[in-house]
Tab-separated table of C-alpha atoms in Angstrom:
chain	number	residue	atom	x	y	z
A	1	MET	CA	-48.234	-41.721	-68.413
A	2	THR	CA	-50.263	-43.795	-70.861
A	3	LYS	CA	-53.111	-42.247	-72.849
A	4	THR	CA	-55.578	-44.278	-70.795
A	5	ALA	CA	-54.140	-42.941	-67.525
A	6	ILE	CA	-54.177	-39.373	-68.820
A	7	ARG	CA	-57.803	-39.727	-69.913
A	8	ARG	CA	-58.789	-41.303	-66.567
A	9	ASN	CA	-57.154	-38.460	-64.631
A	10	ARG	CA	-58.874	-35.878	-66.803
A	11	TRP	CA	-62.338	-37.301	-66.161
A	12	ALA	CA	-61.841	-38.292	-62.497
A	13	PHE	CA	-60.572	-34.812	-61.692
A	14	ALA	CA	-63.360	-33.033	-63.576
A	15	VAL	CA	-66.251	-35.117	-62.201
A	16	GLY	CA	-65.205	-34.233	-58.654
A	17	THR	CA	-66.342	-30.647	-58.966
A	18	VAL	CA	-70.048	-31.194	-59.748
A	19	GLY	CA	-71.194	-31.344	-56.124
A	20	ARG	CA	-68.512	-28.910	-54.973
A	21	ASP	CA	-69.955	-26.273	-57.245
A	22	MET	CA	-73.498	-27.098	-56.180
A	23	VAL	CA	-72.524	-26.369	-52.580
A	24	TYR	CA	-70.443	-23.325	-53.496
A	25	THR	CA	-73.296	-21.927	-55.615
A	26	MET	CA	-75.691	-22.272	-52.692
A	27	MET	CA	-73.281	-20.286	-50.549
A	28	ALA	CA	-72.244	-17.694	-53.130
A	29	LEU	CA	-75.635	-16.965	-54.719
A	30	PHE	CA	-78.369	-18.266	-52.449
A	31	LEU	CA	-77.230	-17.809	-48.858
A	32	ILE	CA	-78.265	-14.167	-49.112
A	33	VAL	CA	-81.590	-15.293	-50.597
A	34	PHE	CA	-82.105	-17.758	-47.728
A	35	LEU	CA	-81.392	-15.001	-45.208
A	36	THR	CA	-83.591	-12.332	-46.799
A	37	GLU	CA	-86.458	-14.301	-48.368
A	38	VAL	CA	-86.710	-17.378	-46.100
A	39	LEU	CA	-85.463	-16.291	-42.662
A	40	ASP	CA	-86.665	-12.759	-43.482
A	41	LEU	CA	-83.967	-10.865	-41.585
A	42	ASP	CA	-84.754	-7.262	-40.710
A	43	ASP	CA	-82.613	-4.428	-42.119
A	44	THR	CA	-80.531	-4.015	-38.947
A	45	THR	CA	-79.604	-7.690	-38.765
A	46	LEU	CA	-78.954	-7.764	-42.519
A	47	TRP	CA	-76.508	-4.853	-42.224
A	48	TRP	CA	-74.596	-6.834	-39.570
A	49	VAL	CA	-74.689	-10.013	-41.662
A	50	ASN	CA	-73.561	-8.069	-44.720
A	51	GLY	CA	-70.541	-6.805	-42.807
A	52	ILE	CA	-69.772	-10.302	-41.494
A	53	LEU	CA	-69.925	-11.778	-44.995
A	54	LEU	CA	-67.553	-9.135	-46.319
A	55	VAL	CA	-65.004	-9.188	-43.496
A	56	THR	CA	-65.060	-12.958	-42.999
A	57	ARG	CA	-64.558	-13.705	-46.682
A	58	ILE	CA	-61.680	-11.250	-46.934
A	59	VAL	CA	-59.978	-12.748	-43.859
A	60	ASP	CA	-60.672	-16.235	-45.168
A	61	ALA	CA	-59.240	-15.290	-48.551
A	62	PHE	CA	-55.863	-14.517	-47.007
A	63	THR	CA	-55.841	-17.917	-45.316
A	64	ASP	CA	-55.919	-19.411	-48.819
A	65	ILE	CA	-52.315	-18.321	-49.370
A	66	ILE	CA	-51.329	-19.831	-46.020
A	67	MET	CA	-53.168	-23.030	-46.894
A	68	GLY	CA	-51.285	-23.138	-50.189
A	69	GLY	CA	-48.012	-23.006	-48.278
A	70	ILE	CA	-49.145	-25.788	-45.943
A	71	ILE	CA	-50.063	-27.991	-48.915
A	72	ASP	CA	-46.769	-27.248	-50.692
A	73	ASN	CA	-45.029	-28.479	-47.540
A	74	THR	CA	-47.263	-31.557	-47.116
A	75	ALA	CA	-45.793	-34.991	-47.786
A	76	THR	CA	-47.881	-38.081	-47.020
A	77	ARG	CA	-48.282	-41.561	-48.503
A	78	TRP	CA	-51.461	-40.223	-50.188
A	79	GLY	CA	-49.683	-37.209	-51.651
A	80	ALA	CA	-49.914	-33.533	-50.806
A	81	TYR	CA	-53.447	-32.848	-52.017
A	82	LYS	CA	-55.824	-35.725	-51.276
A	83	PRO	CA	-55.774	-35.549	-47.441
A	84	TRP	CA	-56.828	-31.894	-47.512
A	85	ILE	CA	-59.449	-32.530	-50.213
A	86	SER	CA	-61.004	-35.275	-48.093
A	87	VAL	CA	-61.052	-33.531	-44.697
A	88	GLY	CA	-62.222	-30.276	-46.229
A	89	ALA	CA	-65.098	-31.937	-48.108
A	90	VAL	CA	-66.531	-33.629	-45.015
A	91	ALA	CA	-66.274	-30.517	-42.834
A	92	THR	CA	-67.746	-28.331	-45.564
A	93	GLY	CA	-70.709	-30.671	-45.952
A	94	VAL	CA	-71.579	-30.610	-42.252
A	95	LEU	CA	-71.292	-26.829	-41.947
A	96	THR	CA	-73.343	-26.232	-45.109
A	97	LEU	CA	-76.257	-28.091	-43.528
A	98	VAL	CA	-75.893	-26.011	-40.373
A	99	LEU	CA	-75.910	-22.716	-42.294
A	100	PHE	CA	-79.020	-23.606	-44.286
A	101	SER	CA	-81.073	-24.392	-41.184
A	102	ASP	CA	-83.266	-22.317	-38.904
A	103	HIS	CA	-81.994	-22.495	-35.311
A	104	GLY	CA	-84.613	-20.146	-33.922
A	105	LEU	CA	-82.113	-17.401	-33.110
A	106	SER	CA	-82.585	-13.687	-33.679
A	107	GLY	CA	-80.830	-10.398	-33.036
A	108	ALA	CA	-77.357	-10.517	-31.466
A	109	GLY	CA	-77.542	-14.285	-30.904
A	110	PHE	CA	-78.143	-14.919	-34.587
A	111	VAL	CA	-75.368	-12.543	-35.643
A	112	LEU	CA	-72.803	-14.166	-33.315
A	113	ALA	CA	-73.713	-17.741	-34.262
A	114	PHE	CA	-73.735	-16.869	-37.968
A	115	ALA	CA	-70.292	-15.259	-37.743
A	116	VAL	CA	-68.716	-18.320	-36.077
A	117	ILE	CA	-70.343	-20.900	-38.352
A	118	TYR	CA	-69.678	-18.945	-41.527
A	119	LEU	CA	-66.001	-18.469	-40.649
A	120	ALA	CA	-65.668	-22.207	-39.948
A	121	TRP	CA	-67.310	-22.983	-43.287
A	122	GLY	CA	-64.856	-20.751	-45.101
A	123	LEU	CA	-61.843	-22.416	-43.500
A	124	SER	CA	-63.101	-25.927	-44.258
A	125	PHE	CA	-63.865	-25.079	-47.882
A	126	THR	CA	-60.387	-23.554	-48.153
A	127	MET	CA	-58.817	-26.920	-47.246
A	128	ASN	CA	-60.802	-28.654	-49.960
A	129	ASP	CA	-60.595	-25.963	-52.621
A	130	ILE	CA	-56.856	-25.300	-52.423
A	131	GLY	CA	-56.139	-29.021	-52.375
A	132	TYR	CA	-58.399	-29.652	-55.344
A	133	TRP	CA	-57.218	-26.904	-57.678
A	134	SER	CA	-53.552	-27.257	-56.682
A	135	MET	CA	-53.678	-30.818	-57.945
A	136	LEU	CA	-54.463	-29.722	-61.516
A	137	PRO	CA	-51.009	-28.358	-62.494
A	138	SER	CA	-49.351	-31.440	-60.970
A	139	LEU	CA	-51.180	-33.727	-63.407
A	140	THR	CA	-49.318	-32.474	-66.488
A	141	ARG	CA	-47.005	-29.760	-67.784
A	142	ASP	CA	-48.412	-30.069	-71.286
A	143	GLY	CA	-50.242	-26.834	-72.104
A	144	ALA	CA	-52.814	-28.419	-74.404
A	145	GLU	CA	-53.685	-31.119	-71.866
A	146	ARG	CA	-54.055	-28.503	-69.124
A	147	GLU	CA	-56.473	-26.618	-71.338
A	148	ARG	CA	-58.451	-29.827	-71.924
A	149	ILE	CA	-58.590	-30.603	-68.198
A	150	SER	CA	-59.551	-27.015	-67.352
A	151	ALA	CA	-62.299	-26.892	-69.978
A	152	LEU	CA	-63.742	-30.288	-68.982
A	153	THR	CA	-63.612	-29.381	-65.293
A	154	LYS	CA	-65.481	-26.166	-65.981
A	155	VAL	CA	-68.122	-28.124	-67.905
A	156	PHE	CA	-68.821	-30.252	-64.826
A	157	ALA	CA	-68.581	-27.208	-62.554
A	158	THR	CA	-71.164	-25.479	-64.724
A	159	ILE	CA	-73.438	-28.503	-64.541
A	160	GLY	CA	-73.259	-28.340	-60.744
A	161	LEU	CA	-73.775	-24.593	-60.713
A	162	PHE	CA	-76.789	-24.520	-62.998
A	163	VAL	CA	-78.443	-27.640	-61.609
A	164	THR	CA	-78.538	-25.644	-58.394
A	165	VAL	CA	-79.631	-22.402	-60.030
A	166	VAL	CA	-82.382	-24.044	-62.076
A	167	ALA	CA	-83.653	-26.443	-59.410
A	168	ILE	CA	-83.428	-24.566	-56.130
A	169	VAL	CA	-86.557	-22.424	-56.464
A	170	PRO	CA	-88.964	-25.079	-57.828
A	171	VAL	CA	-87.619	-27.825	-55.540
A	172	THR	CA	-87.706	-25.792	-52.336
A	173	THR	CA	-91.144	-24.477	-53.316
A	174	ALA	CA	-92.401	-28.017	-53.845
A	175	LEU	CA	-91.014	-28.941	-50.420
A	176	GLY	CA	-92.886	-26.118	-48.736
A	177	ALA	CA	-90.499	-23.171	-49.325
A	178	GLY	CA	-89.610	-22.996	-45.614
A	179	PRO	CA	-86.234	-23.435	-43.884
A	180	SER	CA	-86.585	-27.238	-43.774
A	181	ALA	CA	-87.013	-27.293	-47.558
A	182	TRP	CA	-83.728	-25.454	-47.967
A	183	THR	CA	-82.018	-27.780	-45.485
A	184	THR	CA	-83.190	-30.755	-47.548
A	185	PHE	CA	-81.909	-29.226	-50.768
A	186	ALA	CA	-78.561	-28.497	-49.094
A	187	GLY	CA	-78.392	-32.129	-47.955
A	188	ILE	CA	-78.834	-33.335	-51.541
A	189	ALA	CA	-76.064	-31.009	-52.754
A	190	VAL	CA	-73.723	-32.155	-49.968
A	191	ALA	CA	-74.324	-35.826	-50.790
A	192	ILE	CA	-73.481	-35.236	-54.459
A	193	MET	CA	-70.369	-33.314	-53.423
A	194	LEU	CA	-69.081	-36.154	-51.250
A	195	VAL	CA	-69.645	-38.753	-53.977
A	196	GLY	CA	-67.858	-36.594	-56.546
A	197	GLN	CA	-64.922	-35.943	-54.253
A	198	CYS	CA	-64.546	-39.687	-53.718
A	199	VAL	CA	-64.275	-40.084	-57.504
A	200	THR	CA	-61.409	-37.576	-57.546
A	201	VAL	CA	-59.598	-38.883	-54.470
A	202	PHE	CA	-59.729	-42.540	-55.512
A	203	GLY	CA	-59.681	-42.065	-59.279
A	204	VAL	CA	-56.854	-39.596	-59.911
A	205	ARG	CA	-53.302	-40.918	-60.098
A	206	GLU	CA	-50.628	-38.260	-59.900
A	207	PRO	CA	-47.713	-38.822	-62.311
A	208	ALA	CA	-44.512	-40.070	-60.719
A	209	THR	CA	-41.850	-37.376	-60.603
A	210	THR	CA	-38.198	-37.286	-59.676
A	211	GLN	CA	-38.342	-33.591	-58.880
A	212	VAL	CA	-37.571	-32.880	-55.226
A	213	ARG	CA	-40.305	-30.919	-53.453
A	214	GLU	CA	-38.537	-27.927	-51.966
A	215	HIS	CA	-39.709	-26.721	-48.573
A	216	THR	CA	-41.472	-23.350	-48.689
A	217	PRO	CA	-40.850	-21.172	-45.608
A	218	MET	CA	-44.179	-19.869	-44.364
A	219	ARG	CA	-42.753	-16.366	-43.893
A	220	GLU	CA	-42.129	-16.173	-47.664
A	221	LEU	CA	-45.640	-17.097	-48.849
A	222	PHE	CA	-46.955	-13.629	-49.636
A	223	SER	CA	-43.639	-12.481	-51.108
A	224	ILE	CA	-43.755	-15.469	-53.491
A	225	VAL	CA	-47.048	-14.169	-54.814
A	226	ALA	CA	-45.969	-10.516	-54.853
A	227	ARG	CA	-42.734	-11.198	-56.767
A	228	ASN	CA	-44.549	-13.144	-59.490
A	229	ASP	CA	-45.584	-10.106	-61.532
A	230	GLN	CA	-47.600	-12.145	-64.054
A	231	LEU	CA	-49.549	-13.752	-61.202
A	232	VAL	CA	-50.320	-10.299	-59.783
A	233	TRP	CA	-51.620	-8.996	-63.125
A	234	THR	CA	-53.697	-12.134	-63.606
A	235	ALA	CA	-55.116	-11.835	-60.098
A	236	ILE	CA	-56.149	-8.199	-60.560
A	237	ALA	CA	-57.803	-8.850	-63.927
A	238	MET	CA	-59.539	-11.992	-62.672
A	239	MET	CA	-60.788	-10.319	-59.488
A	240	LEU	CA	-62.341	-7.371	-61.334
A	241	PHE	CA	-64.029	-9.682	-63.821
A	242	LEU	CA	-65.414	-12.012	-61.145
A	243	ILE	CA	-66.717	-9.187	-58.948
A	244	GLY	CA	-68.755	-8.088	-61.953
A	245	TYR	CA	-69.877	-11.616	-62.808
A	246	ASN	CA	-70.823	-12.526	-59.226
A	247	THR	CA	-72.702	-9.258	-58.769
A	248	THR	CA	-74.832	-9.887	-61.849
A	249	THR	CA	-75.624	-13.502	-61.004
A	250	SER	CA	-76.361	-12.727	-57.336
A	251	PHE	CA	-79.043	-10.257	-58.390
A	252	GLY	CA	-80.731	-12.806	-60.687
A	253	ILE	CA	-83.528	-14.062	-58.465
A	254	TYR	CA	-84.313	-10.537	-57.245
A	255	PHE	CA	-84.495	-9.246	-60.834
A	256	PHE	CA	-87.057	-11.844	-61.840
A	257	LYS	CA	-89.100	-11.426	-58.666
A	258	TYR	CA	-89.205	-7.631	-58.447
A	259	ALA	CA	-88.399	-6.253	-61.935
A	260	TYR	CA	-89.655	-9.019	-64.240
A	261	ARG	CA	-92.420	-9.699	-61.687
A	262	ASP	CA	-92.462	-13.439	-62.274
A	263	GLU	CA	-90.086	-15.383	-60.037
A	264	GLY	CA	-91.026	-18.581	-61.861
A	265	MET	CA	-89.170	-17.384	-64.974
A	266	TYR	CA	-85.855	-17.408	-63.103
A	267	ALA	CA	-85.454	-21.166	-63.616
A	268	PRO	CA	-85.976	-21.055	-67.448
A	269	PHE	CA	-83.543	-18.152	-67.713
A	270	ALA	CA	-81.019	-20.039	-65.569
A	271	ALA	CA	-81.362	-23.013	-67.926
A	272	ILE	CA	-80.611	-20.743	-70.897
A	273	VAL	CA	-77.571	-19.369	-69.098
A	274	GLY	CA	-76.395	-22.903	-68.271
A	275	VAL	CA	-76.629	-23.886	-71.934
A	276	ALA	CA	-74.690	-20.724	-72.833
A	277	GLN	CA	-71.847	-21.574	-70.484
A	278	LEU	CA	-71.677	-25.185	-71.646
A	279	LEU	CA	-71.614	-23.872	-75.224
A	280	GLY	CA	-68.730	-21.585	-74.311
A	281	PHE	CA	-66.770	-24.460	-72.763
A	282	ALA	CA	-67.514	-26.714	-75.755
A	283	LEU	CA	-66.390	-24.046	-78.227
A	284	PHE	CA	-63.212	-23.256	-76.300
A	285	PRO	CA	-60.972	-26.041	-77.708
A	286	LEU	CA	-62.320	-25.468	-81.223
A	287	LEU	CA	-61.649	-21.743	-81.085
A	288	ARG	CA	-58.203	-22.281	-79.552
A	289	ARG	CA	-57.127	-24.198	-82.640
A	290	ARG	CA	-57.775	-21.094	-84.726
A	291	LEU	CA	-57.153	-18.192	-82.355
A	292	SER	CA	-54.384	-17.145	-80.013
A	293	ARG	CA	-55.232	-16.744	-76.346
A	294	ARG	CA	-55.236	-12.958	-76.669
A	295	ALA	CA	-57.527	-12.998	-79.705
A	296	LEU	CA	-59.864	-15.450	-77.987
A	297	PHE	CA	-59.988	-13.276	-74.869
A	298	THR	CA	-60.932	-10.270	-77.021
A	299	LEU	CA	-63.672	-12.246	-78.772
A	300	ALA	CA	-65.079	-13.450	-75.449
A	301	MET	CA	-65.142	-9.931	-74.012
A	302	GLY	CA	-66.962	-8.734	-77.122
A	303	LEU	CA	-69.687	-11.303	-76.471
A	304	VAL	CA	-69.933	-10.266	-72.823
A	305	ILE	CA	-70.257	-6.564	-73.661
A	306	ALA	CA	-72.911	-7.220	-76.307
A	307	GLY	CA	-74.887	-9.342	-73.844
A	308	TYR	CA	-74.899	-6.689	-71.132
A	309	VAL	CA	-76.025	-3.961	-73.519
A	310	VAL	CA	-78.847	-6.098	-74.930
A	311	PHE	CA	-79.970	-7.109	-71.423
A	312	PHE	CA	-80.165	-3.547	-70.099
A	313	PHE	CA	-82.297	-2.277	-72.985
A	314	SER	CA	-84.457	-5.407	-73.319
A	315	PRO	CA	-88.184	-5.286	-72.577
A	316	MET	CA	-89.489	-7.656	-69.920
A	317	ASN	CA	-89.650	-10.567	-72.329
A	318	LEU	CA	-87.707	-13.799	-71.961
A	319	ILE	CA	-86.671	-13.983	-75.644
A	320	PRO	CA	-84.454	-10.855	-75.799
A	321	ILE	CA	-83.324	-11.378	-72.206
A	322	GLY	CA	-82.470	-14.997	-73.073
A	323	ILE	CA	-80.432	-13.871	-76.092
A	324	ALA	CA	-78.569	-11.445	-73.838
A	325	GLY	CA	-77.889	-14.270	-71.389
A	326	LEU	CA	-76.530	-16.488	-74.163
A	327	LEU	CA	-74.070	-13.793	-75.238
A	328	MET	CA	-72.995	-12.820	-71.724
A	329	PHE	CA	-72.427	-16.267	-70.324
A	330	ALA	CA	-70.925	-17.932	-73.398
A	331	GLY	CA	-68.283	-15.195	-73.366
A	332	GLN	CA	-67.869	-15.468	-69.595
A	333	ALA	CA	-67.240	-19.223	-69.852
A	334	ILE	CA	-64.379	-18.681	-72.296
A	335	VAL	CA	-62.841	-15.972	-70.092
A	336	VAL	CA	-62.964	-18.201	-66.998
A	337	VAL	CA	-61.185	-21.096	-68.743
A	338	LEU	CA	-58.518	-18.736	-70.072
A	339	MET	CA	-57.888	-17.329	-66.611
A	340	ILE	CA	-57.404	-20.811	-65.146
A	341	VAL	CA	-54.868	-21.489	-67.898
A	342	PHE	CA	-53.148	-18.175	-67.149
A	343	LEU	CA	-52.859	-19.135	-63.469
A	344	SER	CA	-51.393	-22.515	-64.393
A	345	ASP	CA	-48.779	-20.850	-66.592
A	346	CYS	CA	-47.850	-18.532	-63.720
A	347	ILE	CA	-46.561	-21.609	-61.853
A	348	GLU	CA	-43.872	-22.276	-64.466
A	349	TYR	CA	-43.234	-18.550	-64.786
A	350	GLY	CA	-42.684	-18.293	-61.029
A	351	GLU	CA	-40.377	-21.321	-61.102
A	352	TRP	CA	-38.473	-19.770	-64.013
A	353	LYS	CA	-38.180	-16.339	-62.382
A	354	LEU	CA	-37.802	-17.200	-58.687
A	355	GLY	CA	-36.120	-20.610	-58.855
A	356	ARG	CA	-38.772	-22.446	-56.825
A	357	ARG	CA	-41.933	-24.235	-57.925
A	358	ASN	CA	-44.867	-23.266	-55.705
A	359	GLY	CA	-47.906	-24.864	-57.307
A	360	ALA	CA	-50.284	-24.781	-54.345
A	361	VAL	CA	-49.341	-21.258	-53.283
A	362	THR	CA	-49.788	-19.991	-56.838
A	363	PHE	CA	-53.097	-21.757	-57.363
A	364	ALA	CA	-54.279	-20.571	-53.950
A	365	VAL	CA	-54.677	-17.217	-55.672
A	366	GLN	CA	-57.734	-18.585	-57.519
A	367	PRO	CA	-59.899	-19.265	-54.432
A	368	PHE	CA	-58.441	-16.106	-52.881
A	369	ILE	CA	-59.818	-14.172	-55.851
A	370	ASN	CA	-63.118	-16.064	-55.809
A	371	LYS	CA	-63.665	-15.264	-52.133
A	372	ILE	CA	-62.753	-11.587	-52.412
A	373	ALA	CA	-64.946	-11.273	-55.504
A	374	GLY	CA	-67.807	-13.123	-53.828
A	375	ALA	CA	-67.461	-11.016	-50.674
A	376	VAL	CA	-67.554	-7.723	-52.550
A	377	ALA	CA	-70.420	-8.884	-54.784
A	378	THR	CA	-72.508	-10.066	-51.812
A	379	ALA	CA	-71.868	-6.785	-50.000
A	380	ILE	CA	-72.974	-4.854	-53.086
A	381	VAL	CA	-76.135	-6.950	-53.378
A	382	GLY	CA	-76.976	-6.693	-49.685
A	383	ALA	CA	-76.472	-2.921	-49.589
A	384	THR	CA	-78.459	-2.457	-52.794
A	385	LEU	CA	-81.387	-4.499	-51.431
A	386	ILE	CA	-81.524	-2.303	-48.336
A	387	VAL	CA	-81.028	1.060	-50.075
A	388	THR	CA	-83.553	0.345	-52.857
A	389	GLY	CA	-86.152	-0.876	-50.367
A	390	ILE	CA	-86.300	-4.368	-51.837
A	391	ASN	CA	-85.408	-6.094	-48.555
A	392	THR	CA	-88.479	-4.668	-46.796
A	393	ALA	CA	-90.809	-4.974	-49.810
A	394	ALA	CA	-93.583	-7.496	-49.237
A	395	THR	CA	-94.488	-7.621	-52.949
A	396	PRO	CA	-93.039	-6.269	-56.227
A	397	ASP	CA	-95.611	-3.464	-56.055
A	398	ASP	CA	-93.888	-2.124	-52.932
A	399	VAL	CA	-90.658	-1.337	-54.840
A	400	THR	CA	-90.458	2.160	-56.341
A	401	PRO	CA	-89.413	2.827	-59.971
A	402	GLU	CA	-86.229	4.419	-58.590
A	403	GLY	CA	-85.547	1.246	-56.632
A	404	LEU	CA	-85.966	-0.902	-59.735
A	405	LEU	CA	-83.647	1.393	-61.704
A	406	GLY	CA	-81.064	1.067	-58.948
A	407	LEU	CA	-81.370	-2.707	-59.148
A	408	ARG	CA	-80.796	-2.716	-62.932
A	409	VAL	CA	-77.854	-0.321	-62.766
A	410	MET	CA	-76.059	-2.298	-60.036
A	411	MET	CA	-76.860	-5.593	-61.742
A	412	LEU	CA	-75.738	-4.583	-65.250
A	413	PHE	CA	-73.884	-1.270	-65.715
A	414	PHE	CA	-71.622	-1.513	-62.660
A	415	PRO	CA	-70.470	-5.103	-63.409
A	416	LEU	CA	-69.856	-4.259	-67.093
A	417	ALA	CA	-67.616	-1.341	-66.081
A	418	LEU	CA	-65.545	-3.660	-63.875
A	419	MET	CA	-65.194	-6.204	-66.681
A	420	LEU	CA	-63.980	-3.558	-69.115
A	421	VAL	CA	-61.323	-2.450	-66.629
A	422	SER	CA	-60.380	-6.128	-66.211
A	423	TYR	CA	-59.763	-6.445	-69.941
A	424	VAL	CA	-57.561	-3.335	-69.969
A	425	VAL	CA	-55.511	-4.707	-67.056
A	426	TYR	CA	-55.013	-8.013	-68.888
A	427	ARG	CA	-53.917	-6.329	-72.119
A	428	ARG	CA	-51.505	-3.993	-70.326
A	429	GLY	CA	-49.931	-6.415	-67.868
A	430	TYR	CA	-50.081	-10.074	-68.933
A	431	ARG	CA	-47.354	-11.131	-71.363
A	432	ILE	CA	-47.133	-14.945	-71.220
A	433	ASP	CA	-48.226	-15.782	-74.734
A	434	GLU	CA	-47.720	-19.150	-76.431
A	435	ALA	CA	-44.180	-18.367	-77.619
A	436	PHE	CA	-43.024	-17.005	-74.237
A	437	ARG	CA	-44.429	-20.065	-72.467
A	438	GLU	CA	-42.455	-22.414	-74.739
A	439	ARG	CA	-39.262	-20.470	-73.997
A	440	ILE	CA	-39.930	-20.763	-70.256
A	441	LEU	CA	-40.449	-24.543	-70.462
A	442	ALA	CA	-37.339	-24.990	-72.620
A	443	ASP	CA	-35.254	-22.973	-70.169
A	444	LEU	CA	-36.569	-24.938	-67.195
A	445	SER	CA	-35.830	-28.243	-68.922
A	446	ALA	CA	-32.260	-27.129	-69.599
A	447	ARG	CA	-31.539	-26.206	-66.000
A	448	PRO	CA	-29.368	-28.604	-63.954
A	449	SER	CA	-32.157	-29.268	-61.424
A	450	ALA	CA	-34.357	-30.639	-64.196
A	451	GLN	CA	-31.721	-33.168	-65.182
A	452	LYS	CA	-31.575	-34.815	-61.762
């Protein structure tokens, strides 16, 4: 491909995730807020919803692997990825609006309707998400270009994420703070998502290839993942890290409302965190020129650890808490980009080890991990809100000191412990460094199938 085509693909692919991440952020971080603070569910209903969120996301996560197999076996005039991206985006948009609306239901009726709609949302987002991320490795085999695409995509994803995080409270408050305000905000996010996905679908041109797409038997999908040992190690490390990350971020609005006692400061803090993540993504290519992947991972984890420690011992003042956020989320941004690169490399590793290239199945592990991590994090948050008494508290004054301590421990110490275990897993299990990757690519190029 020409340099112009490569650059166009890089930008058209990356831009497509702005609205996607706005919608996903609403679901991952703010659906629980909508249910507890806007619809004001009672503890009994919230326990049921908490269980539904956990079970549904876990079930939905396993469908990601199946969806990856379906995409690997898809052959249309528009390619394997774009049809699923398109259908999934439209269905996800409609169901997002339904979820962020008040239908006047309560009790068992609400629980049943929520379960059905939420499961449908998960399946529709799976179509879009697997199609979208599976396209990335197909755009290039060049490691440096993959890193550039991954970093740029995460920049736009972060823009979508933190536009939502920063804007959702002040915008919904300005619109009246009721269910209709949240429906309006969801409609804006959905519109941006659909525009961005059109940019990707119509803007990206997949490179022509002479490689024959081998059919993947559906019965072999999970064994393909299980036999790719480097994919398994990456998945475990990534899942532990993201459970910790999602738990911390999901507690954010509750921390500022009940512990900091000023919900209005959540938006400024979110802006600081957004800047931190963009800084991490911007620094990534610069640091990669000077550091190996392993050294960069260690540096990033050092920043994350320092941020968590500073945050826990900070007084209720935005300056030290903001510094903690800068450290935590700059390091987190670097870790996330590295893990996407690790997943991409597991595709060639799987092809090298197993003799079959399964890009969509391999990359389906990413949304699988995201959903499991999000499910566990949401369950932790929901249970913590009930046990600490925050869910039934009318004002911050109604939360006991023990309840606030429980909030801080589950928001900071528990996630940090998971992230430390994640780092140990990565160091012990993952062995695809730069030199090993070059040997894999050279071996694949020398095989007879690559010469056809």
